[in-house]
């Protein structure tokens, strides 16, 4: 079983890919903020996803949206994942995100 097979078995990946395609097809785009998003306290996972979408729009990914399920933020040109970890993110997590972005 190769790396592509392990990504295909990830059921959350289907949701992320569908959301990415939806964002790419979306004609609605949020205005690109002229200043940095404000600092806010993150109380739950959804707060982190919405703030991550704001931060993606800030440098120009105007179509960035938080997916309805999971901790993904997608645009037509980029994908991000919001995670709560108490240690630095390791290579396997980055490789999984890269695999989702390549789909």
mmCIF file with all atom_site columns, C-alpha atoms in Angstrom:
data_model
loop_
_atom_site.group_PDB
_atom_site.id
_atom_site.type_symbol
_atom_site.label_atom_id
_atom_site.label_alt_id
_atom_site.label_comp_id
_atom_site.label_asym_id
_atom_site.label_entity_id
_atom_site.label_seq_id
_atom_site.pdbx_PDB_ins_code
_atom_site.Cartn_x
_atom_site.Cartn_y
_atom_site.Cartn_z
_atom_site.occupancy
_atom_site.B_iso_or_equiv
_atom_site.pdbx_formal_charge
_atom_site.auth_seq_id
_atom_site.auth_comp_id
_atom_site.auth_asym_id
_atom_site.auth_atom_id
_atom_site.pdbx_PDB_model_num
ATOM 1   C CA . UNK A 1 1   ? 0.000   0.000  0.000  1.00 0.00 ? 1   UNK A CA 1
ATOM 2   C CA . UNK A 1 2   ? 1.551   3.311  -1.129 1.00 0.00 ? 2   UNK A CA 1
ATOM 3   C CA . UNK A 1 3   ? 1.157   6.814  0.338  1.00 0.00 ? 3   UNK A CA 1
ATOM 4   C CA . UNK A 1 4   ? -1.732  7.644  -2.000 1.00 0.00 ? 4   UNK A CA 1
ATOM 5   C CA . UNK A 1 5   ? -3.655  4.605  -0.706 1.00 0.00 ? 5   UNK A CA 1
ATOM 6   C CA . UNK A 1 6   ? -3.321  5.700  2.921  1.00 0.00 ? 6   UNK A CA 1
ATOM 7   C CA . UNK A 1 7   ? -4.689  9.154  2.072  1.00 0.00 ? 7   UNK A CA 1
ATOM 8   C CA . UNK A 1 8   ? -7.581  7.631  0.125  1.00 0.00 ? 8   UNK A CA 1
ATOM 9   C CA . UNK A 1 9   ? -8.590  5.621  3.212  1.00 0.00 ? 9   UNK A CA 1
ATOM 10  C CA . UNK A 1 10  ? -8.939  8.842  5.265  1.00 0.00 ? 10  UNK A CA 1
ATOM 11  C CA . UNK A 1 11  ? -12.702 9.551  5.385  1.00 0.00 ? 11  UNK A CA 1
ATOM 12  C CA . UNK A 1 12  ? -12.151 13.138 6.556  1.00 0.00 ? 12  UNK A CA 1
ATOM 13  C CA . UNK A 1 13  ? -10.146 13.697 3.409  1.00 0.00 ? 13  UNK A CA 1
ATOM 14  C CA . UNK A 1 14  ? -13.268 13.361 1.265  1.00 0.00 ? 14  UNK A CA 1
ATOM 15  C CA . UNK A 1 15  ? -14.899 16.209 3.198  1.00 0.00 ? 15  UNK A CA 1
ATOM 16  C CA . UNK A 1 16  ? -11.785 18.362 2.935  1.00 0.00 ? 16  UNK A CA 1
ATOM 17  C CA . UNK A 1 17  ? -11.461 17.790 -0.814 1.00 0.00 ? 17  UNK A CA 1
ATOM 18  C CA . UNK A 1 18  ? -15.160 18.536 -1.379 1.00 0.00 ? 18  UNK A CA 1
ATOM 19  C CA . UNK A 1 19  ? -14.865 21.740 0.642  1.00 0.00 ? 19  UNK A CA 1
ATOM 20  C CA . UNK A 1 20  ? -11.761 22.750 -1.296 1.00 0.00 ? 20  UNK A CA 1
ATOM 21  C CA . UNK A 1 21  ? -13.620 22.278 -4.574 1.00 0.00 ? 21  UNK A CA 1
ATOM 22  C CA . UNK A 1 22  ? -16.560 24.276 -3.220 1.00 0.00 ? 22  UNK A CA 1
ATOM 23  C CA . UNK A 1 23  ? -14.257 27.130 -2.245 1.00 0.00 ? 23  UNK A CA 1
ATOM 24  C CA . UNK A 1 24  ? -12.599 27.060 -5.661 1.00 0.00 ? 24  UNK A CA 1
ATOM 25  C CA . UNK A 1 25  ? -15.980 27.306 -7.393 1.00 0.00 ? 25  UNK A CA 1
ATOM 26  C CA . UNK A 1 26  ? -17.374 29.926 -5.036 1.00 0.00 ? 26  UNK A CA 1
ATOM 27  C CA . UNK A 1 27  ? -17.948 33.328 -6.575 1.00 0.00 ? 27  UNK A CA 1
ATOM 28  C CA . UNK A 1 28  ? -18.399 34.981 -3.190 1.00 0.00 ? 28  UNK A CA 1
ATOM 29  C CA . UNK A 1 29  ? -15.203 36.268 -1.708 1.00 0.00 ? 29  UNK A CA 1
ATOM 30  C CA . UNK A 1 30  ? -14.699 38.107 1.538  1.00 0.00 ? 30  UNK A CA 1
ATOM 31  C CA . UNK A 1 31  ? -12.950 41.446 1.307  1.00 0.00 ? 31  UNK A CA 1
ATOM 32  C CA . UNK A 1 32  ? -9.220  41.224 1.917  1.00 0.00 ? 32  UNK A CA 1
ATOM 33  C CA . UNK A 1 33  ? -8.592  42.979 5.224  1.00 0.00 ? 33  UNK A CA 1
ATOM 34  C CA . UNK A 1 34  ? -6.277  45.974 5.089  1.00 0.00 ? 34  UNK A CA 1
ATOM 35  C CA . UNK A 1 35  ? -4.879  45.288 8.545  1.00 0.00 ? 35  UNK A CA 1
ATOM 36  C CA . UNK A 1 36  ? -3.977  42.247 10.596 1.00 0.00 ? 36  UNK A CA 1
ATOM 37  C CA . UNK A 1 37  ? -6.901  40.333 12.093 1.00 0.00 ? 37  UNK A CA 1
ATOM 38  C CA . UNK A 1 38  ? -7.388  41.267 15.755 1.00 0.00 ? 38  UNK A CA 1
ATOM 39  C CA . UNK A 1 39  ? -6.032  39.050 18.498 1.00 0.00 ? 39  UNK A CA 1
ATOM 40  C CA . UNK A 1 40  ? -8.817  37.064 20.117 1.00 0.00 ? 40  UNK A CA 1
ATOM 41  C CA . UNK A 1 41  ? -9.151  34.351 22.722 1.00 0.00 ? 41  UNK A CA 1
ATOM 42  C CA . UNK A 1 42  ? -9.881  30.939 21.177 1.00 0.00 ? 42  UNK A CA 1
ATOM 43  C CA . UNK A 1 43  ? -12.431 29.117 23.291 1.00 0.00 ? 43  UNK A CA 1
ATOM 44  C CA . UNK A 1 44  ? -13.250 26.161 21.051 1.00 0.00 ? 44  UNK A CA 1
ATOM 45  C CA . UNK A 1 45  ? -12.163 24.475 17.841 1.00 0.00 ? 45  UNK A CA 1
ATOM 46  C CA . UNK A 1 46  ? -14.626 26.402 15.655 1.00 0.00 ? 46  UNK A CA 1
ATOM 47  C CA . UNK A 1 47  ? -13.130 29.706 16.868 1.00 0.00 ? 47  UNK A CA 1
ATOM 48  C CA . UNK A 1 48  ? -9.719  28.497 15.689 1.00 0.00 ? 48  UNK A CA 1
ATOM 49  C CA . UNK A 1 49  ? -11.079 27.528 12.266 1.00 0.00 ? 49  UNK A CA 1
ATOM 50  C CA . UNK A 1 50  ? -12.788 30.877 11.706 1.00 0.00 ? 50  UNK A CA 1
ATOM 51  C CA . UNK A 1 51  ? -9.721  32.813 12.842 1.00 0.00 ? 51  UNK A CA 1
ATOM 52  C CA . UNK A 1 52  ? -7.521  30.672 10.565 1.00 0.00 ? 52  UNK A CA 1
ATOM 53  C CA . UNK A 1 53  ? -9.794  31.608 7.639  1.00 0.00 ? 53  UNK A CA 1
ATOM 54  C CA . UNK A 1 54  ? -9.383  35.293 8.529  1.00 0.00 ? 54  UNK A CA 1
ATOM 55  C CA . UNK A 1 55  ? -5.607  34.901 8.576  1.00 0.00 ? 55  UNK A CA 1
ATOM 56  C CA . UNK A 1 56  ? -5.686  33.225 5.148  1.00 0.00 ? 56  UNK A CA 1
ATOM 57  C CA . UNK A 1 57  ? -7.746  36.094 3.730  1.00 0.00 ? 57  UNK A CA 1
ATOM 58  C CA . UNK A 1 58  ? -5.295  38.652 5.154  1.00 0.00 ? 58  UNK A CA 1
ATOM 59  C CA . UNK A 1 59  ? -2.410  37.846 2.729  1.00 0.00 ? 59  UNK A CA 1
ATOM 60  C CA . UNK A 1 60  ? -4.783  37.542 -0.230 1.00 0.00 ? 60  UNK A CA 1
ATOM 61  C CA . UNK A 1 61  ? -6.590  34.181 -0.235 1.00 0.00 ? 61  UNK A CA 1
ATOM 62  C CA . UNK A 1 62  ? -9.910  36.030 -0.479 1.00 0.00 ? 62  UNK A CA 1
ATOM 63  C CA . UNK A 1 63  ? -12.001 32.882 -1.026 1.00 0.00 ? 63  UNK A CA 1
ATOM 64  C CA . UNK A 1 64  ? -10.746 31.132 2.141  1.00 0.00 ? 64  UNK A CA 1
ATOM 65  C CA . UNK A 1 65  ? -13.542 29.452 4.111  1.00 0.00 ? 65  UNK A CA 1
ATOM 66  C CA . UNK A 1 66  ? -13.684 27.177 7.134  1.00 0.00 ? 66  UNK A CA 1
ATOM 67  C CA . UNK A 1 67  ? -15.172 23.802 6.258  1.00 0.00 ? 67  UNK A CA 1
ATOM 68  C CA . UNK A 1 68  ? -18.391 22.827 8.039  1.00 0.00 ? 68  UNK A CA 1
ATOM 69  C CA . UNK A 1 69  ? -16.826 19.616 9.379  1.00 0.00 ? 69  UNK A CA 1
ATOM 70  C CA . UNK A 1 70  ? -13.285 19.120 10.591 1.00 0.00 ? 70  UNK A CA 1
ATOM 71  C CA . UNK A 1 71  ? -10.628 21.701 11.204 1.00 0.00 ? 71  UNK A CA 1
ATOM 72  C CA . UNK A 1 72  ? -9.835  22.657 7.638  1.00 0.00 ? 72  UNK A CA 1
ATOM 73  C CA . UNK A 1 73  ? -9.704  26.007 5.909  1.00 0.00 ? 73  UNK A CA 1
ATOM 74  C CA . UNK A 1 74  ? -9.683  25.960 2.136  1.00 0.00 ? 74  UNK A CA 1
ATOM 75  C CA . UNK A 1 75  ? -9.416  28.325 -0.802 1.00 0.00 ? 75  UNK A CA 1
ATOM 76  C CA . UNK A 1 76  ? -8.958  27.786 -4.507 1.00 0.00 ? 76  UNK A CA 1
ATOM 77  C CA . UNK A 1 77  ? -5.176  28.122 -4.137 1.00 0.00 ? 77  UNK A CA 1
ATOM 78  C CA . UNK A 1 78  ? -4.395  26.949 -0.601 1.00 0.00 ? 78  UNK A CA 1
ATOM 79  C CA . UNK A 1 79  ? -5.431  24.704 2.244  1.00 0.00 ? 79  UNK A CA 1
ATOM 80  C CA . UNK A 1 80  ? -4.786  25.002 5.986  1.00 0.00 ? 80  UNK A CA 1
ATOM 81  C CA . UNK A 1 81  ? -5.576  22.887 8.976  1.00 0.00 ? 81  UNK A CA 1
ATOM 82  C CA . UNK A 1 82  ? -6.266  24.186 12.478 1.00 0.00 ? 82  UNK A CA 1
ATOM 83  C CA . UNK A 1 83  ? -4.988  21.830 15.172 1.00 0.00 ? 83  UNK A CA 1
ATOM 84  C CA . UNK A 1 84  ? -4.572  22.061 18.907 1.00 0.00 ? 84  UNK A CA 1
ATOM 85  C CA . UNK A 1 85  ? -1.307  20.416 19.845 1.00 0.00 ? 85  UNK A CA 1
ATOM 86  C CA . UNK A 1 86  ? 0.830   20.871 22.930 1.00 0.00 ? 86  UNK A CA 1
ATOM 87  C CA . UNK A 1 87  ? 4.024   20.152 21.030 1.00 0.00 ? 87  UNK A CA 1
ATOM 88  C CA . UNK A 1 88  ? 5.430   21.255 17.668 1.00 0.00 ? 88  UNK A CA 1
ATOM 89  C CA . UNK A 1 89  ? 3.644   19.763 14.684 1.00 0.00 ? 89  UNK A CA 1
ATOM 90  C CA . UNK A 1 90  ? 5.601   16.799 13.313 1.00 0.00 ? 90  UNK A CA 1
ATOM 91  C CA . UNK A 1 91  ? 6.359   15.573 9.840  1.00 0.00 ? 91  UNK A CA 1
ATOM 92  C CA . UNK A 1 92  ? 3.505   12.999 9.582  1.00 0.00 ? 92  UNK A CA 1
ATOM 93  C CA . UNK A 1 93  ? 0.889   15.713 10.194 1.00 0.00 ? 93  UNK A CA 1
ATOM 94  C CA . UNK A 1 94  ? 2.470   18.009 7.603  1.00 0.00 ? 94  UNK A CA 1
ATOM 95  C CA . UNK A 1 95  ? 2.654   15.135 5.098  1.00 0.00 ? 95  UNK A CA 1
ATOM 96  C CA . UNK A 1 96  ? -1.046  14.355 5.605  1.00 0.00 ? 96  UNK A CA 1
ATOM 97  C CA . UNK A 1 97  ? -1.964  17.981 4.987  1.00 0.00 ? 97  UNK A CA 1
ATOM 98  C CA . UNK A 1 98  ? 0.236   18.045 1.895  1.00 0.00 ? 98  UNK A CA 1
ATOM 99  C CA . UNK A 1 99  ? -1.481  14.892 0.640  1.00 0.00 ? 99  UNK A CA 1
ATOM 100 C CA . UNK A 1 100 ? -4.912  16.497 1.124  1.00 0.00 ? 100 UNK A CA 1
ATOM 101 C CA . UNK A 1 101 ? -3.763  19.622 -0.716 1.00 0.00 ? 101 UNK A CA 1
ATOM 102 C CA . UNK A 1 102 ? -2.551  17.537 -3.672 1.00 0.00 ? 102 UNK A CA 1
ATOM 103 C CA . UNK A 1 103 ? -5.921  15.805 -4.174 1.00 0.00 ? 103 UNK A CA 1
#
